[in-house]
Every structure is written in C-alpha cells, then in structure tokens.
CSV table of C-alpha atoms and ligand atoms in Angstrom, one decimal:
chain,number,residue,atom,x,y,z
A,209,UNK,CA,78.7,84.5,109.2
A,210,UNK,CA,80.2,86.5,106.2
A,211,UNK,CA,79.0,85.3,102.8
A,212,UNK,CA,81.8,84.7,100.7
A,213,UNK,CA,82.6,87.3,98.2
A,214,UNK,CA,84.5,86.7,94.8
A,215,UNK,CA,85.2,90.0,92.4
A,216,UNK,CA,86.9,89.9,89.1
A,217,UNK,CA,88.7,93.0,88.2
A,218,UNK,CA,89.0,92.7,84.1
A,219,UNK,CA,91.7,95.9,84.0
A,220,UNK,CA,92.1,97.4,81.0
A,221,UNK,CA,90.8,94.6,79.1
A,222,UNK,CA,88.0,93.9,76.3
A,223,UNK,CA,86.0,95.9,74.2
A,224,UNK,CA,82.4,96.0,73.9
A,225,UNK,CA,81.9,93.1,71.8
A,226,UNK,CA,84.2,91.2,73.5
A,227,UNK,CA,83.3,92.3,76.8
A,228,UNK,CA,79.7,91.0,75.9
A,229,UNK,CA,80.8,87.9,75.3
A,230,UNK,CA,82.4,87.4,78.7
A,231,UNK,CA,79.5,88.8,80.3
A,232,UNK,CA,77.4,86.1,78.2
A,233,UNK,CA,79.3,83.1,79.5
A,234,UNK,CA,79.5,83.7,82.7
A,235,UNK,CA,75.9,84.5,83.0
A,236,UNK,CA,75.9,81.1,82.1
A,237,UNK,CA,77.8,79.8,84.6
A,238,UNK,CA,77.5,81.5,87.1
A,239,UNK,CA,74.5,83.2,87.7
A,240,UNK,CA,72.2,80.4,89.5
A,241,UNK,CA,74.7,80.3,91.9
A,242,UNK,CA,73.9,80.8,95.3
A,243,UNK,CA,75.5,81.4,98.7
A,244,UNK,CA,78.2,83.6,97.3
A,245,UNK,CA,78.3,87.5,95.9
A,246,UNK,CA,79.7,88.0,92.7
A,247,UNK,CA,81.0,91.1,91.4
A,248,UNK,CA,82.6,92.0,87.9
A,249,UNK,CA,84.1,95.3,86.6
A,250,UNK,CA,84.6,96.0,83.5
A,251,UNK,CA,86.5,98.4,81.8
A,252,UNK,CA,84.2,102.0,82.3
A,253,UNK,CA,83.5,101.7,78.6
A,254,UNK,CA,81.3,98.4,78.4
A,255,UNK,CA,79.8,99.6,82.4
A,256,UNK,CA,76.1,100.3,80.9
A,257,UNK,CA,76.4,97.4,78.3
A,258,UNK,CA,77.6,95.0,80.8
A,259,UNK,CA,74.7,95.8,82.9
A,260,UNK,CA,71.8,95.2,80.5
A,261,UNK,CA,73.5,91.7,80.1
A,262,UNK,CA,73.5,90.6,84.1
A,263,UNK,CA,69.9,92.3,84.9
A,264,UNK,CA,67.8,89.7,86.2
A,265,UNK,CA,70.8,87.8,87.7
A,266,UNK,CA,72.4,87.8,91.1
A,267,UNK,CA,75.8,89.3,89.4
A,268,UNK,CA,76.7,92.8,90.9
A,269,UNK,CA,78.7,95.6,88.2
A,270,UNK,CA,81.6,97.6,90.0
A,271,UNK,CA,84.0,100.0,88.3
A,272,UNK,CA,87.6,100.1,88.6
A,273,UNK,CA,88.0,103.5,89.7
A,274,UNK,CA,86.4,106.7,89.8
A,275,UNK,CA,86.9,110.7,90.7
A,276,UNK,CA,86.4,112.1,93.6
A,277,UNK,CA,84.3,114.9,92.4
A,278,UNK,CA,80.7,115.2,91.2
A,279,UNK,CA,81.4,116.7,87.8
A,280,UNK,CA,83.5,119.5,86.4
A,281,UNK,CA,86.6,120.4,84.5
A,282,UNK,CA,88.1,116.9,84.9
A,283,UNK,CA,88.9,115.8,81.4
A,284,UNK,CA,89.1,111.7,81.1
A,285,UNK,CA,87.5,111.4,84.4
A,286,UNK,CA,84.5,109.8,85.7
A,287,UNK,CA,82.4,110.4,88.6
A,288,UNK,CA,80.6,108.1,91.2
A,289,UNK,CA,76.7,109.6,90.2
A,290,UNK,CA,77.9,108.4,86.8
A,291,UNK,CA,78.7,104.8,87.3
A,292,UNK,CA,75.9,104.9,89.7
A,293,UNK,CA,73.5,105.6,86.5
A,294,UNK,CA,75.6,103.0,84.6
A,295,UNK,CA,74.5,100.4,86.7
A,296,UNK,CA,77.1,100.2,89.5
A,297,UNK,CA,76.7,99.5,92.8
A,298,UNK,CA,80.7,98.7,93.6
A,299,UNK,CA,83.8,100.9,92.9
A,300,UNK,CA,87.6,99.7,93.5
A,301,UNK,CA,89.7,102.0,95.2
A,302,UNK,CA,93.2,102.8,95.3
A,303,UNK,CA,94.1,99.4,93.7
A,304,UNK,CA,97.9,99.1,93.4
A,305,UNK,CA,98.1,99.6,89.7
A,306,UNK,CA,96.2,103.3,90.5
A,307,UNK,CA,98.9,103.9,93.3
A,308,UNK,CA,101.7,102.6,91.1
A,309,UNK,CA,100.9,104.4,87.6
A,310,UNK,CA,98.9,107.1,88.6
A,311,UNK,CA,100.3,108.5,92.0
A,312,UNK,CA,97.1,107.7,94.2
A,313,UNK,CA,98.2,108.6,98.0
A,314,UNK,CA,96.1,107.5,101.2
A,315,UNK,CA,94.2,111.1,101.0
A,316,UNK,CA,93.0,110.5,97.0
A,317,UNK,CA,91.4,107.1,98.2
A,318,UNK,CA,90.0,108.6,101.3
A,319,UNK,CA,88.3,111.5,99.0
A,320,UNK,CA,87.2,108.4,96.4
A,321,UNK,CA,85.9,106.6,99.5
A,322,UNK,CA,83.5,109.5,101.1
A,323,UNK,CA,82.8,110.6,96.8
A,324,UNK,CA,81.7,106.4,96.9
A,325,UNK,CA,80.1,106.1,99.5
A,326,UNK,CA,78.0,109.7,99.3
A,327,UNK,CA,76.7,108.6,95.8
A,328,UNK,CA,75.5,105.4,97.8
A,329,UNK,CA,77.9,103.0,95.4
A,330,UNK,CA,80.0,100.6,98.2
A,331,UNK,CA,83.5,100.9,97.9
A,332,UNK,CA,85.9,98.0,97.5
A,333,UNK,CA,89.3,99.5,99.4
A,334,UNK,CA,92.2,97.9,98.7
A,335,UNK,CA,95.3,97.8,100.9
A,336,UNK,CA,98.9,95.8,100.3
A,337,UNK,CA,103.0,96.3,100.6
A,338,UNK,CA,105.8,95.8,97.9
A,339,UNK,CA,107.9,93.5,97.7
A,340,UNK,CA,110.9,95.6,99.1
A,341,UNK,CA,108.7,96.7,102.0
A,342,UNK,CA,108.1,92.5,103.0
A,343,UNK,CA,111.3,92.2,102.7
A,344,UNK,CA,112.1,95.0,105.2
A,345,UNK,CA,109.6,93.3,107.8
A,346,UNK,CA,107.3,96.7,106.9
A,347,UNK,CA,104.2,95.3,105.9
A,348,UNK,CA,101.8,95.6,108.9
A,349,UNK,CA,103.0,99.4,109.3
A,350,UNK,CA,102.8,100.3,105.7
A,351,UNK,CA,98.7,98.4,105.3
A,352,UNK,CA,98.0,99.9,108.9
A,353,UNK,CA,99.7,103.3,107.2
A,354,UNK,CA,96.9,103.0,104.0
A,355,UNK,CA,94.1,101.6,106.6
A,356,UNK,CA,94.7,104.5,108.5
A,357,UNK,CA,94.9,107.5,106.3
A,358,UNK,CA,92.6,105.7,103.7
A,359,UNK,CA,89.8,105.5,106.2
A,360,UNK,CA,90.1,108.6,108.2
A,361,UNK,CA,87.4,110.5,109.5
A,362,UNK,CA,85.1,107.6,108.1
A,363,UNK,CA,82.6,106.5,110.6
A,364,UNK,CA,81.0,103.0,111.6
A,365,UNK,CA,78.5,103.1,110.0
A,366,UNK,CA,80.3,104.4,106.5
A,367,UNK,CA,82.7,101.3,107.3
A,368,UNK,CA,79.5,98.9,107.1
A,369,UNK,CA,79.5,99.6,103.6
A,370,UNK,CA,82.9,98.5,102.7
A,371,UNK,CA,85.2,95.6,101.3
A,372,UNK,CA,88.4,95.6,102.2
A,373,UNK,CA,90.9,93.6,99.9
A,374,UNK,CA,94.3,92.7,100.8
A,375,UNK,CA,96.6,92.6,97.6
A,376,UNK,CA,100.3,92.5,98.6
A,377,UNK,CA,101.5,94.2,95.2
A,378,UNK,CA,104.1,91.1,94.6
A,379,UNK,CA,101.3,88.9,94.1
A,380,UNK,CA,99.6,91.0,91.4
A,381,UNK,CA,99.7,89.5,88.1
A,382,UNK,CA,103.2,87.8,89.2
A,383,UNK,CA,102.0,84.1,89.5
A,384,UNK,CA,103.3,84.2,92.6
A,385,UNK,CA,100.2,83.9,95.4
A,386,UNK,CA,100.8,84.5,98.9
A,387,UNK,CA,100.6,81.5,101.0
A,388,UNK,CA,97.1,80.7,103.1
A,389,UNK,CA,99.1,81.5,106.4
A,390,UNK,CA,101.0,85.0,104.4
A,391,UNK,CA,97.5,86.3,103.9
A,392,UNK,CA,95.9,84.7,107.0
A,393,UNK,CA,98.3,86.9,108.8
A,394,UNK,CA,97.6,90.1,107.1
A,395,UNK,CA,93.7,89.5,106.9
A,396,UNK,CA,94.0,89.2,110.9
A,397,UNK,CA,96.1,92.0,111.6
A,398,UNK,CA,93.3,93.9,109.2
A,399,UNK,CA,90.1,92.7,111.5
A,400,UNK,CA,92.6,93.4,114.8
A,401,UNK,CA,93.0,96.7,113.2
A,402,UNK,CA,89.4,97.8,112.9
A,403,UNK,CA,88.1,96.1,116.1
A,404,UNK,CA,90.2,98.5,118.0
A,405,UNK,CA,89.5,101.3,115.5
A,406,UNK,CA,85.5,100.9,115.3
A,407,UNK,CA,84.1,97.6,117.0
A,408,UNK,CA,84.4,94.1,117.3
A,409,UNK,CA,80.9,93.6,115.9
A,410,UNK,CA,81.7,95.8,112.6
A,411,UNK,CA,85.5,94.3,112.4
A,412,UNK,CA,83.5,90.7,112.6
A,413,UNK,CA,81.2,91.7,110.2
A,414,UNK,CA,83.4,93.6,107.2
A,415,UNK,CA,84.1,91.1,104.7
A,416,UNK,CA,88.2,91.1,103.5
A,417,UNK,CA,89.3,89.8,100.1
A,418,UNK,CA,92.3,88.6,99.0
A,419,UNK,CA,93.9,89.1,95.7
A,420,UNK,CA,97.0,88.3,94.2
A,421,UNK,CA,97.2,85.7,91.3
A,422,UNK,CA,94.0,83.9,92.9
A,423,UNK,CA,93.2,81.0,90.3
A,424,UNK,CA,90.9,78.1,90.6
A,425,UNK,CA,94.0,75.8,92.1
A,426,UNK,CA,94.8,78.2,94.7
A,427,UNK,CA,91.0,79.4,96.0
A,428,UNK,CA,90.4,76.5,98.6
A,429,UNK,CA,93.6,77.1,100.3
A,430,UNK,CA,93.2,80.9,101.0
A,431,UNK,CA,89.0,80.4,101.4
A,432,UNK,CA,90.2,77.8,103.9
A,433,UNK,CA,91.6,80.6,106.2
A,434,UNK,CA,89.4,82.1,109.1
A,435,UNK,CA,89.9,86.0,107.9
A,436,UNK,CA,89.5,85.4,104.2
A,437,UNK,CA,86.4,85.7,103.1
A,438,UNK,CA,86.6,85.8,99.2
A,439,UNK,CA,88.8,87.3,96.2
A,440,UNK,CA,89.6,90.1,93.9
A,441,UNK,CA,90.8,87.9,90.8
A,442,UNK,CA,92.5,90.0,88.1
A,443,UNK,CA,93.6,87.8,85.2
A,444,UNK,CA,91.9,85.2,86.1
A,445,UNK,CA,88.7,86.6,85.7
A,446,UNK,CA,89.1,87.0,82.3
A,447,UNK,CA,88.5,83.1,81.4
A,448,UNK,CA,84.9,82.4,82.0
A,449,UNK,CA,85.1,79.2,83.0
A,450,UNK,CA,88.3,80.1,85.1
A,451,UNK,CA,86.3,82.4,87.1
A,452,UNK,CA,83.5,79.9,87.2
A,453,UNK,CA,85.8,77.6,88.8
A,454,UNK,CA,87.0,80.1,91.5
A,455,UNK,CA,83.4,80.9,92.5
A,456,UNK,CA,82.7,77.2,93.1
A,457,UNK,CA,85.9,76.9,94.8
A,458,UNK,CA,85.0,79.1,96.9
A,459,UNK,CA,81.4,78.0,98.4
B,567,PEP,C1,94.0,92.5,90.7
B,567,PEP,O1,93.9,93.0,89.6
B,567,PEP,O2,93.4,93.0,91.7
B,567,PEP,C2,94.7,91.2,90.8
B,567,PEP,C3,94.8,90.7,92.0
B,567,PEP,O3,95.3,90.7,89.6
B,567,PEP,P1,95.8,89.2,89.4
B,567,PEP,O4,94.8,88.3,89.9
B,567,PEP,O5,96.0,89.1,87.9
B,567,PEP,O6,97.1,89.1,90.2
C-alpha cells in the first residue's frame, strides 16, 4: 500500500517573513495529520528558516532544485550537501519550469539525480509533454524519452529512493488539470515502464505524483485513480488553508 504523498512546490515565491508565516499556518493545519506525507519547498532562501519552524512535526523540507556538483566555481548555485545541512531531505528535479527556462536536458537531471541521491537527500523526478507533443499523439514516447535518459544507469535500489511526478507541462499553472483518466493513463504507462525496467515489486512500490493545477476541488478525482498516489501542487500551495484542504482531500 503506498501512503499518499502531497508536495507543495512554492516557486519563486515569499520572502522570509512571509515565508514564515506560511510555514506558521500550515503547521497549524496540517501537522497532526496522519496517514499522509507532506512535503514543502520553499524558495532556497527561507530552506534553514523554514526548517526551524516544522521541527517537531511530521512536515518534510525539499528544495526546488539543486547543482549537480559538490562545490566549486559555480556562481548562483547550490549544492545537495548544502540543502542537506539546511534541513532537506527532498529535492525536485528537472521540473518543467527548469527544462523550459533554464535548458535542463535528460543528462542534467540524471547528474542532479545520482548528485541527490549520493548526498542521501531523495529526489522528486518529474516527467511530462507539451501541449504540441499531446497533440501529436507523442506523449508516452517523449515521458518514456525523459524516464529513460533521466534514470539511466540508476539502479534498484537508487530507484527505491525516488518520487516520480507526472506534470504534463499544459497543466502547469494553466487552470487547466488533466482529467482522472488523462493522468490515470500516464501514471500506468509510468509503473508499466519501470516494472519491465527494474521489477514489479519496486514499480508497485515507487509512489507517482501528479501535478498540474491540483486544487482542493480537483484532488479526490485524480487520488481516486489506482496509479496516483498524491500531488505536487504549485500555486495552490501557497494558500494555507488551500493546501490544507488538498491534504485532507487526499486521505
Ligand atoms: C508545479 O509547480 O509543479 C505545478 C504543478 O504548478 P501548479 O499547481 O500551479 O500548476
């Protein structure tokens, strides 16, 4: 049985004070509640702030995005060991907005993933077409395309410590949600994928989010399907009691 999962990416979003506040609330909200994980990351800027406020709950930290390399000449960047000391124990990689604006191929998040995964933080992979390559009936060759190059080389047991999030890129911050069956479809073609690629006891086990304008009206639906098993909520996750909602939604 795969507990449900519910992450809120909060983008480029909040400053400290403001991101304390956030953090505050949904403390309040959220953190008795039981039989579901809950992640929130925060801009890299309030990571170690962020933290002191959710010690003592069940709440886990993850970071957006990190480098692929332990330290060095890379100005701006950040490295795993750092968000490790932080307070992280998640990182997203190769979200669509990091493949969009900043040119991330399959072999960056592959790099991020074994960087992730070395520095023992667990890496949140995420996976999803355009809108031009749905409409060209591409969508299972360009996620099996990511899945494939994205993972490479990674073994079983490094898979164990991955989430894998489908976010078809015209459902991000669009409004526009794919339907249950839409991401039914793709969540099963995912677990297909890595039962014949590792094993049907890891592909059972690996937990697959959805994202894609996930809000509290939409949550039962896709949580409803057999290969969803939570969500990576962007704007949504920026209302406390919005994300509140979601989490309880999705129990
Ligand atoms: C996201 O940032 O991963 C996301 C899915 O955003 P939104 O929920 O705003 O569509």
């Amino acid at each position: 049985m795969r507990k449900p999962f519910v992450a809120g990416n909060w983008k480029m979003n909040k400053n400290n004070q403001e991101a304390e506040e956030l953090a505050r609330q949904l403390k309040e909200k959220i953190a008795a509640v039981e039989g579901a994980d809950i992640l929130i990351c925060p801009p890299f800027t309030s990571l170690s702030l962020i933290s002191k406020v959710i010690k003592d709950t069940g709440v886990f930290l993850g970071a957006q995005n990190m480098h692929w390399e332990e330290s060095g000449a890379f100005t701006g960047e950040v490295s795993a060991q750092m968000l490790k000391s932080a307070g992280c124990g998640f990182v997203l990689i190769g979200h669509s907005e990091r493949r969009k604006y900043f040119s991330e191929s399959n072999q960056v998040v592959n790099k991020k993933i074994k960087a992730a995964l070395k520095a023992s933080l667990s890496p949140i992979v995420c996976v999803g077409e355009t809108l031009e390559e749905r409409e060209a009936g591409k969508e299972k060759d360009i996620v099996g395309c990511q899945l494939e190059e994205g993972l490479a080389s990674l073994g079983e047991q490094d898979l164990g410590e991955i989430t894998i999030a489908y976010e078809p890129v015209w459902a991000i911050g669009t409004g526009k949600t794919a339907t249950g069956l839409q991401a039914e479809q793709m969540h099963a073609f995912i677990r297909e994928w890595l039962e014949k690629k590792y094993s049907s006891s890891l592909s059972n086990d690996l937990r697959i989010l959805y994202g894609g304008s996930v809000k509290a009206s939409n949550t039962k639906e896709l949580m409803g399907q057999k290969n969803i098993d939570g969500t990576l909520v962007g704007g949504a996750s920026l209302d406390a009691s919005g994300f509140a909602e979601i989490v309880k939604n999705s129990l």
